[in-house]
Coordinates of C-alpha atoms in Angstrom, one line a residue:
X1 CA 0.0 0.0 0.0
X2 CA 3.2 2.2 0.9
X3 CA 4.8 1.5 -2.1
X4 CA 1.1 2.8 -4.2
X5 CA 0.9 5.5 -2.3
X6 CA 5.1 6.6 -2.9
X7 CA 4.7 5.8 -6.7
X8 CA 1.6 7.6 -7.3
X9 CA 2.9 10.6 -5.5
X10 CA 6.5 10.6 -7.7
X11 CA 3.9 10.6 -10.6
X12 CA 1.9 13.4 -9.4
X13 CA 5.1 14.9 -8.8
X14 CA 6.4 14.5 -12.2
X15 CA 3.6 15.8 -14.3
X16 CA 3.6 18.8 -11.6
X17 CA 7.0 19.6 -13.1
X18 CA 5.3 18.9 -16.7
X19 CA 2.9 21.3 -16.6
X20 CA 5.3 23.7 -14.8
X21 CA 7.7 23.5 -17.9
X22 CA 4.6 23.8 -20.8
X23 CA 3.5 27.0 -18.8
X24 CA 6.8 27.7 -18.7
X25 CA 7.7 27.3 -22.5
X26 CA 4.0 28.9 -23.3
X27 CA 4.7 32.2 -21.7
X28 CA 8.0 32.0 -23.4
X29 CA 6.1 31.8 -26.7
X30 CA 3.5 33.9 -26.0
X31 CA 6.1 36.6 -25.3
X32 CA 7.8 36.4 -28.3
X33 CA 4.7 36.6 -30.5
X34 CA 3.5 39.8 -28.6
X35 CA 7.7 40.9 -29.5
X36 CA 6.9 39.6 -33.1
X37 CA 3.6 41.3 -33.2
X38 CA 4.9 44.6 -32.1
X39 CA 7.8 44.7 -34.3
X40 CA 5.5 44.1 -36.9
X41 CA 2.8 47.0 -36.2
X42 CA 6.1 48.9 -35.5
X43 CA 7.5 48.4 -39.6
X44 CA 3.3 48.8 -40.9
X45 CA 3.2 51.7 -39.3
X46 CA 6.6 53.2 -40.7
X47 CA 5.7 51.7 -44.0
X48 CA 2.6 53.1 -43.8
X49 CA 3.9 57.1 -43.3
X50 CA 6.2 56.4 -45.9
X51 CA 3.7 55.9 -48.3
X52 CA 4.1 52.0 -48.7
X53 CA 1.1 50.9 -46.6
X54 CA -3.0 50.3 -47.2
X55 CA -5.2 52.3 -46.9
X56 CA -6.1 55.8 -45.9
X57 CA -6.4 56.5 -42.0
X58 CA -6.2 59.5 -39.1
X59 CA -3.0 60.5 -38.7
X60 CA -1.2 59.6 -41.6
X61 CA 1.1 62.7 -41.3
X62 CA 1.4 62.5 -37.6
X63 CA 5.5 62.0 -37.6
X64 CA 6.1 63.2 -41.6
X65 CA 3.9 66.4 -41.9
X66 CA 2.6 66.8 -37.9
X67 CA 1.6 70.4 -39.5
X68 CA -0.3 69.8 -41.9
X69 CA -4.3 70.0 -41.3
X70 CA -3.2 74.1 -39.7
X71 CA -1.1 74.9 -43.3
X72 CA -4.6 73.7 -45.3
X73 CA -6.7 75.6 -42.9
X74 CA -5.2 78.5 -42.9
X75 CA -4.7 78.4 -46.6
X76 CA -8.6 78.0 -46.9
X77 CA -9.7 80.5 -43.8
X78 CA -7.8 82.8 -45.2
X79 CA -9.5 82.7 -48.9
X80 CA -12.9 82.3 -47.7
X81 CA -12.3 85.6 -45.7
X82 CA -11.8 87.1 -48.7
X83 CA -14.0 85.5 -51.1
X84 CA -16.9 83.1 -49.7
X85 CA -17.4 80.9 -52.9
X86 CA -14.3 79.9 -52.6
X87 CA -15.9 77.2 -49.8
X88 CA -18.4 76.0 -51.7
X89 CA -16.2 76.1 -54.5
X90 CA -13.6 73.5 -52.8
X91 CA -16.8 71.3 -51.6
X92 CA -17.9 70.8 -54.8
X93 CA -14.0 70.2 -56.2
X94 CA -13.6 67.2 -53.8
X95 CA -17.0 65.8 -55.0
X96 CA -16.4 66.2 -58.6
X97 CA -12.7 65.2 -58.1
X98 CA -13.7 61.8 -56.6
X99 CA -16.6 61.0 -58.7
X100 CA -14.1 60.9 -62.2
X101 CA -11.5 58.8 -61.4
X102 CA -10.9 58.4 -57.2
X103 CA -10.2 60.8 -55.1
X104 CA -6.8 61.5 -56.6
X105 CA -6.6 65.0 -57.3
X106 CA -6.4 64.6 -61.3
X107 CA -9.1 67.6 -61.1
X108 CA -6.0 69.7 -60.0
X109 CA -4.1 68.8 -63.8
X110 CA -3.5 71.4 -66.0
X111 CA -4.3 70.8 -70.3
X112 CA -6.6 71.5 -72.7
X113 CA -8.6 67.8 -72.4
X114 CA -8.2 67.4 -68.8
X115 CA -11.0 67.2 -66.3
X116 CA -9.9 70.7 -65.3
X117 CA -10.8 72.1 -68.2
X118 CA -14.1 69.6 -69.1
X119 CA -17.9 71.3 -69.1
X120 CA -18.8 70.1 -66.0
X121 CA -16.0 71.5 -64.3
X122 CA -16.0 75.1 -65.7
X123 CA -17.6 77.0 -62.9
X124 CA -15.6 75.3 -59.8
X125 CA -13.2 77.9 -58.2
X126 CA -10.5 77.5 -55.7
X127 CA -7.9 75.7 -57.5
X128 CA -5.4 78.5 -55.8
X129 CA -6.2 77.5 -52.6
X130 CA -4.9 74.3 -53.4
X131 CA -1.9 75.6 -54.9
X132 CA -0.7 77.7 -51.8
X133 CA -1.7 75.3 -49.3
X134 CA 0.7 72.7 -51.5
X135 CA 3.5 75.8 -51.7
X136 CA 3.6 75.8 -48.0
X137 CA 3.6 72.5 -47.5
X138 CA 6.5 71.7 -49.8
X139 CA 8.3 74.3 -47.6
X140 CA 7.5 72.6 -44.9
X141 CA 7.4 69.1 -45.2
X142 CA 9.4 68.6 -48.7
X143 CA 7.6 65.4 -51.1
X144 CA 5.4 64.2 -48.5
X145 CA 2.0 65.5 -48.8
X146 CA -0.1 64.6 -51.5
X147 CA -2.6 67.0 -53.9
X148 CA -5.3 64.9 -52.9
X149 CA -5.4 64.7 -49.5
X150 CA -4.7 68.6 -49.8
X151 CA -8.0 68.3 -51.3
X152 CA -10.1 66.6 -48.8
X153 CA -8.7 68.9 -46.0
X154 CA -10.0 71.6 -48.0
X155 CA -13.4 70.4 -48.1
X156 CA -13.3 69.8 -44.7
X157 CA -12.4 72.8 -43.5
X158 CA -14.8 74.9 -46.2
X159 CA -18.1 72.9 -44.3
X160 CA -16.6 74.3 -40.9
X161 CA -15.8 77.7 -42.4
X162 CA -19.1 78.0 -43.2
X163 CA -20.9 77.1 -40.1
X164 CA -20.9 72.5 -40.2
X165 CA -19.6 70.2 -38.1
X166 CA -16.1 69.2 -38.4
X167 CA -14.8 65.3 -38.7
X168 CA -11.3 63.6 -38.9
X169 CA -10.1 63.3 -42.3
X170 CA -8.9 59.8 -43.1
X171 CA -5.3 60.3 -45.0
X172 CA -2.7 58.7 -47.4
X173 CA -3.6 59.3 -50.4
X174 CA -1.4 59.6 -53.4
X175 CA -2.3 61.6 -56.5
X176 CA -3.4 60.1 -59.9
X177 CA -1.3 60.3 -63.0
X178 CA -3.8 60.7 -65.8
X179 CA -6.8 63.3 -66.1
X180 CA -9.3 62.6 -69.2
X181 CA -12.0 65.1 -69.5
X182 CA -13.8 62.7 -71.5
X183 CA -14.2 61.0 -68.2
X184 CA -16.3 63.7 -66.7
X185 CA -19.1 61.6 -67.7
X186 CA -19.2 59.1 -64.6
X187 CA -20.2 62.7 -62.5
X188 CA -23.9 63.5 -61.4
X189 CA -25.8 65.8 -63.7
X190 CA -27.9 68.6 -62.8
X191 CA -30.8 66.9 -64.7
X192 CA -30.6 63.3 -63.8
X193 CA -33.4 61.0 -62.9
X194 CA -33.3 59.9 -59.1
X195 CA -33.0 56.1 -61.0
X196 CA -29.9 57.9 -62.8
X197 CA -28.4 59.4 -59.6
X198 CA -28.8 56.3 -57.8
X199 CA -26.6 54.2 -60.0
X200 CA -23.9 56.7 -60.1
X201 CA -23.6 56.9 -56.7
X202 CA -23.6 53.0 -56.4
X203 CA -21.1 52.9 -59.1
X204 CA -18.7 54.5 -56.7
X205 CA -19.9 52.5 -53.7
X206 CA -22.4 54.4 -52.3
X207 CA -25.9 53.9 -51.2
X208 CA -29.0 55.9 -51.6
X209 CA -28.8 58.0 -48.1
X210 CA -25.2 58.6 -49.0
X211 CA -26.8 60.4 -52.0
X212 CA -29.1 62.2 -50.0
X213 CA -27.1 63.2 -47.5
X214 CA -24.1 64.6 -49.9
X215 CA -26.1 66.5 -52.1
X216 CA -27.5 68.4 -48.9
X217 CA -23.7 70.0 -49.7
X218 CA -25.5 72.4 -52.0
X219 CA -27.0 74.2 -48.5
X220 CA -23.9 76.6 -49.8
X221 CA -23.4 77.7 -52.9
X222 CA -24.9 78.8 -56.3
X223 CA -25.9 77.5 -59.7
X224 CA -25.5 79.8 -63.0
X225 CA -29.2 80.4 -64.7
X226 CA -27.9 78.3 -67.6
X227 CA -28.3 75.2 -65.6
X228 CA -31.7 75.4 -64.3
X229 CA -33.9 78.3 -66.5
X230 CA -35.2 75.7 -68.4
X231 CA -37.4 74.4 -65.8
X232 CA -39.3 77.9 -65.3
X233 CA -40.6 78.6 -68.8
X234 CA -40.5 75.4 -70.9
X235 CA -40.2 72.3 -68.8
X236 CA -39.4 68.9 -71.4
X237 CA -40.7 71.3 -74.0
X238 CA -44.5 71.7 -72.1
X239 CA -44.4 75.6 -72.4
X240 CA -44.9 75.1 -69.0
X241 CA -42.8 75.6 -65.8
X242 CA -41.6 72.2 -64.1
X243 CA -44.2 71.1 -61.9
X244 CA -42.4 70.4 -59.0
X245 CA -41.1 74.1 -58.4
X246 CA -44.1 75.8 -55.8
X247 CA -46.1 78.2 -57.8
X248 CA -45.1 81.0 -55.3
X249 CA -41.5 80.7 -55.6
X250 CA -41.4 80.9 -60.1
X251 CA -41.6 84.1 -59.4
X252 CA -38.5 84.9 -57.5
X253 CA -36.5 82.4 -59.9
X254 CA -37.6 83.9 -63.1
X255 CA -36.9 87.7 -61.9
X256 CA -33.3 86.2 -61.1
X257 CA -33.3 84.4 -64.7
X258 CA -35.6 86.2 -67.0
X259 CA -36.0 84.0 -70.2
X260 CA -33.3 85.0 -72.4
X261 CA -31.1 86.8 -70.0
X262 CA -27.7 86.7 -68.5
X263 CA -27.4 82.5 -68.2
X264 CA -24.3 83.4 -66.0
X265 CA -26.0 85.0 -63.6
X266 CA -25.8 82.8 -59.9
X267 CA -28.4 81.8 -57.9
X268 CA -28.3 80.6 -54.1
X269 CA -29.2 77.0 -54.2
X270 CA -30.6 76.7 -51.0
X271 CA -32.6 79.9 -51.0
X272 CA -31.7 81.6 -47.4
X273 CA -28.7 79.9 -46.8
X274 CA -26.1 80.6 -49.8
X275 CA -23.3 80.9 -47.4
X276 CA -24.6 79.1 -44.0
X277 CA -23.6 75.1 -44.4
X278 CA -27.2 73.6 -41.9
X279 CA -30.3 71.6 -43.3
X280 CA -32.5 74.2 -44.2
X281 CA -31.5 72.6 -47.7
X282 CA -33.7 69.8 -46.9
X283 CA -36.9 72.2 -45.8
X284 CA -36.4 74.1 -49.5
X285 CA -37.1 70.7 -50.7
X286 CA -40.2 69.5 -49.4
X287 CA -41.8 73.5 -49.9
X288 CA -40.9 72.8 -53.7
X289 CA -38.2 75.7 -53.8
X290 CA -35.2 73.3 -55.0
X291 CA -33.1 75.2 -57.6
X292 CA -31.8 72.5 -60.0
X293 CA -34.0 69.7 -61.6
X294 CA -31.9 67.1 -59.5
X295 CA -31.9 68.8 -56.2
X296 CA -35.8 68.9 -56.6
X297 CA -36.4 65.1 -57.5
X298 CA -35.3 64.4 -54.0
X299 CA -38.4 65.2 -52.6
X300 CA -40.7 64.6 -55.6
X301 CA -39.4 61.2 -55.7
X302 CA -40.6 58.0 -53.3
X303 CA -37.1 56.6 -52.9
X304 CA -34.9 59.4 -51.4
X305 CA -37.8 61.4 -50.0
X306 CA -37.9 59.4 -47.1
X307 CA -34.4 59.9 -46.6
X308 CA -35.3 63.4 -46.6
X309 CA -38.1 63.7 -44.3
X310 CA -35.7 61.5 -41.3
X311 CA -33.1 64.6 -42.0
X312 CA -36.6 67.0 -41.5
X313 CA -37.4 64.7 -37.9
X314 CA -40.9 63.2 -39.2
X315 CA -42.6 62.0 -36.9
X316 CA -42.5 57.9 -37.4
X317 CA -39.5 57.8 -38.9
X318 CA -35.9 57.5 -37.4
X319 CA -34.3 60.5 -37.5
X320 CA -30.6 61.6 -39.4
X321 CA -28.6 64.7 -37.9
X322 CA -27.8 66.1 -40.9
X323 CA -24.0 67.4 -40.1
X324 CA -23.2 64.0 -38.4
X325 CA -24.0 62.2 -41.1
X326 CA -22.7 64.4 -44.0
X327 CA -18.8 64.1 -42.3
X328 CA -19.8 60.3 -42.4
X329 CA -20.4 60.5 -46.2
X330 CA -17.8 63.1 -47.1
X331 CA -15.0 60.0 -45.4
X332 CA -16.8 57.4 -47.2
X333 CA -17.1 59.1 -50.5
X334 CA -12.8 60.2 -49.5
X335 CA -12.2 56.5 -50.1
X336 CA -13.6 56.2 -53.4
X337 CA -11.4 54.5 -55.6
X338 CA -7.8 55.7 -54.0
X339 CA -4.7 55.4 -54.8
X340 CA -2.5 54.7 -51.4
X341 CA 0.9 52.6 -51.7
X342 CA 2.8 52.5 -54.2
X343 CA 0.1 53.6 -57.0
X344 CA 0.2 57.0 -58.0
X345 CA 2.9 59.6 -56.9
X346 CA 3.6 62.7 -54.4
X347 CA 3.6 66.1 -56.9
X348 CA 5.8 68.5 -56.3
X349 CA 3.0 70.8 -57.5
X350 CA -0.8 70.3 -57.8
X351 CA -1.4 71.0 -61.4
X352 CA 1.0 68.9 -63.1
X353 CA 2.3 65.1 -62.7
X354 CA 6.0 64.9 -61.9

C-alpha cells in the first residue's frame, strides 16, 4: 500500500513539473509573438507614413507632416475671408474630383482635355487655394503631402468655415497620374433622374442615403441660370414651368433668370442659406423651392424622400442629424477608388504630374 501510495505521488510529482515546464515554455512563446507582433505593427506603421502601406487613416502625417491640417486651414480661412465661394467652390471640387477617377486629385491637372478644363468642371473655383496650401507644404514638409489629400482637407475645412460640423479626415492618399476630361461623364448631372443618380452613386460604392445626404452639400453655394432656367418657362418642351417648383417661388426664380437673359447669372441653391452650411437645404425641398432639376427630384421622388423627411425629424420615422451624417459621407465618398501605396505619386505641385 506504501509503495502505491510513494509511486503515485512521484507521478503526481512528475507531471507537476510537466505542466510547470509547458506553462513555462508557453509564456516564453506567447512573449515572443507579442515581440513579433509589435515589431511588426512597429514596420506597418513606418511603411505606412512612408507611403508603402493600405489604406487611408487618421493621422497619416502625424510624424512626416505633424503640421499639416493648420497649413490647409489657414490656406482655406484665409481665402474664404476674402471671397466666400471659394468654400463651396472647394466642396464641390472634392466631389467632382472623386466621382471621375478616385479621389486623386487629377481635377487639379493642368491641359486642354483634362478634367480641369471639361464642361462640367467650368464653374468650380479654388484651384489656388490648393496651390498655396501645396506651396507651404512643400516648404515645410518637402515630397510628402499629396494634392489629394490637400483636397479633402480643403473640403473639410470649407463645411466648418461656413458654419458645419467638423470630422477627422482619413489620409494617405497619393495623387493620380492621368486626367481625361472625357471621363467627366461618370459625375452627377444637374438633370438626372433619381434612378440615374442612384446608380452613379452605387457605381462609386455608395448607397441611396449617401446620396441624400451629400447632395445636402448644395446648403452653400450657387448654380449659373444656364443650368436650371429651363425648368421655369419650358419644362421637357410643355411651355410650362416644371411642376415640381411651388407656384409661389417661379416668381423669384424667373426675376433672377428672365428667359433669355444673362445665363451666368448665380443663384443661391438653398434659398436663405447661400453661405450658412445647416439643413435648411432639406426644408427648401419638401416647400418645392429646389433650384436645380436634381436637387428637386429628391423630394418629388418615393425613394430618397424618405431619406429626406428623417433629416426633417418626421414623426415615425428614425431621424438623421444632418452634419453628423454628411462628415460620415464626405469619409466614405474620400475613399472612393484611392490610390495609397505605391500607385500614384507625391507632386511637387498640384497642377502637373512629376
Amino acid at each position: 500500500m506504501y509503495t502505491i501510495i510513494s509511486h503515485t505521488k512521484n507521478k503526481y510529482i512528475h507531471y507537476k513539473s510537466l505542466v510547470v515546464m509547458e506553462v513555462s515554455s508557453l509564456s516564453k512563446t506567447l512573449i515572443l509573438l507579442g515581440l513579433l507582433l509589435a515589431t511588426l505593427t512597429n514596420l506597418a506603421l513606418v511603411q505606412g507614413y512612408q507611403g508603402g502601406g493600405g489604406g487611408t487613416r487618421v493621422g497619416f502625417y502625424k510624424y512626416t507632416c505633424p503640421t499639416v491640417e493648420s497649413i490647409v486651414q489657414s490656406a482655406v480661412e484665409s481665402a474664404v475671408q476674402a471671397n466666400p465661394t471659394i468654400a463651396p467652390g472647394l466642396l464641390r471640387m472634392f466631389f467632382h474630383d472623386c466621382f471621375i477617377n478616385g479621389c486623386d486629385a487629377s481635377i487639379l491637372i493642368n491641359g486642354p482635355s483634362t478634367e480641369k478644363s471639361a464642361g462640367p468642371n467650368a464653374f468650380l473655383r479654388g484651384f489656388e487655394v490648393i496651390d498655396a496650401a501645396k506651396s507651404k507644404l512643400e516648404k515645410a514638409c518637402p515630397g510628402v503631402v499629396s494634392c489629394s489629400d490637400i483636397l479633402a482637407l480643403a473640403a473639410r475645412d470649407s463645411v466648418v468655415l461656413t458654419g458645419g460640423h467638423s470630422w477627422q479626415v482619413p489620409l494617405g492618399r497619393r495623387d493620380g497620374l492621368l486626367s481625361r476630361g472625357s471621363d467627366t461623364a461618370n459625375l452627377p448631372a444637374f438633370n438626372d433622374s433619381i434612378r440615374v443618380q442612384i446608380k452613379k452613386f452605387a457605381d462609386k460604392g455608395l448607397d441611396i442615403q449617401d446620396l441624400v445626404t451629400l447632395v445636402g452639400g448644395h446648403t452653400i453655394g450657387t448654380a449659373a441660370c444656364a443650368v436650371f432656367s429651363y425648368r421655369l418657362y419650358n419644362f421637357n418642351n410643355t411651355n410650362r414651368p416644371d411642376p415640381d417648383i411651388n407656384p409661389s417661388f417661379l416668381p423669384q426664380l424667373r426675376a433672377l433668370c428672365p428667359n433669355g437673359g444673362n445665363a451666368l447669372r448665380r443663384v443661391a441653391l438653398d434659398t436663405g442659406s447661400v453661405n450658412s452650411f445647416g439643413g435648411s437645404f432639406y426644408a427648401n425641398l419638401k416647400y418645392g423651392r429646389g433650384v436645380i432639376e436634381s436637387d428637386a427630384k429628391l423630394w418629388s421622388d418615393p425613394t430618397t424622400q424618405r431619406f429626406v423627411q428623417r433629416f426633417l425629424g418626421y414623426r415615425g420615422l428614425h431621424g438623421l442629424i444632418f452634419d453628423v451624417e454628411f462628415g460620415r459621407a464626405m469619409v466614405k465618398m474620400g475613399n472612393v477608388e484611392v490610390k495609397t501605396g505605391k500607385r500614384g505619386e507625391i507632386r511637387r505641385v498640384c497642377t502637373a504630374t512629376n
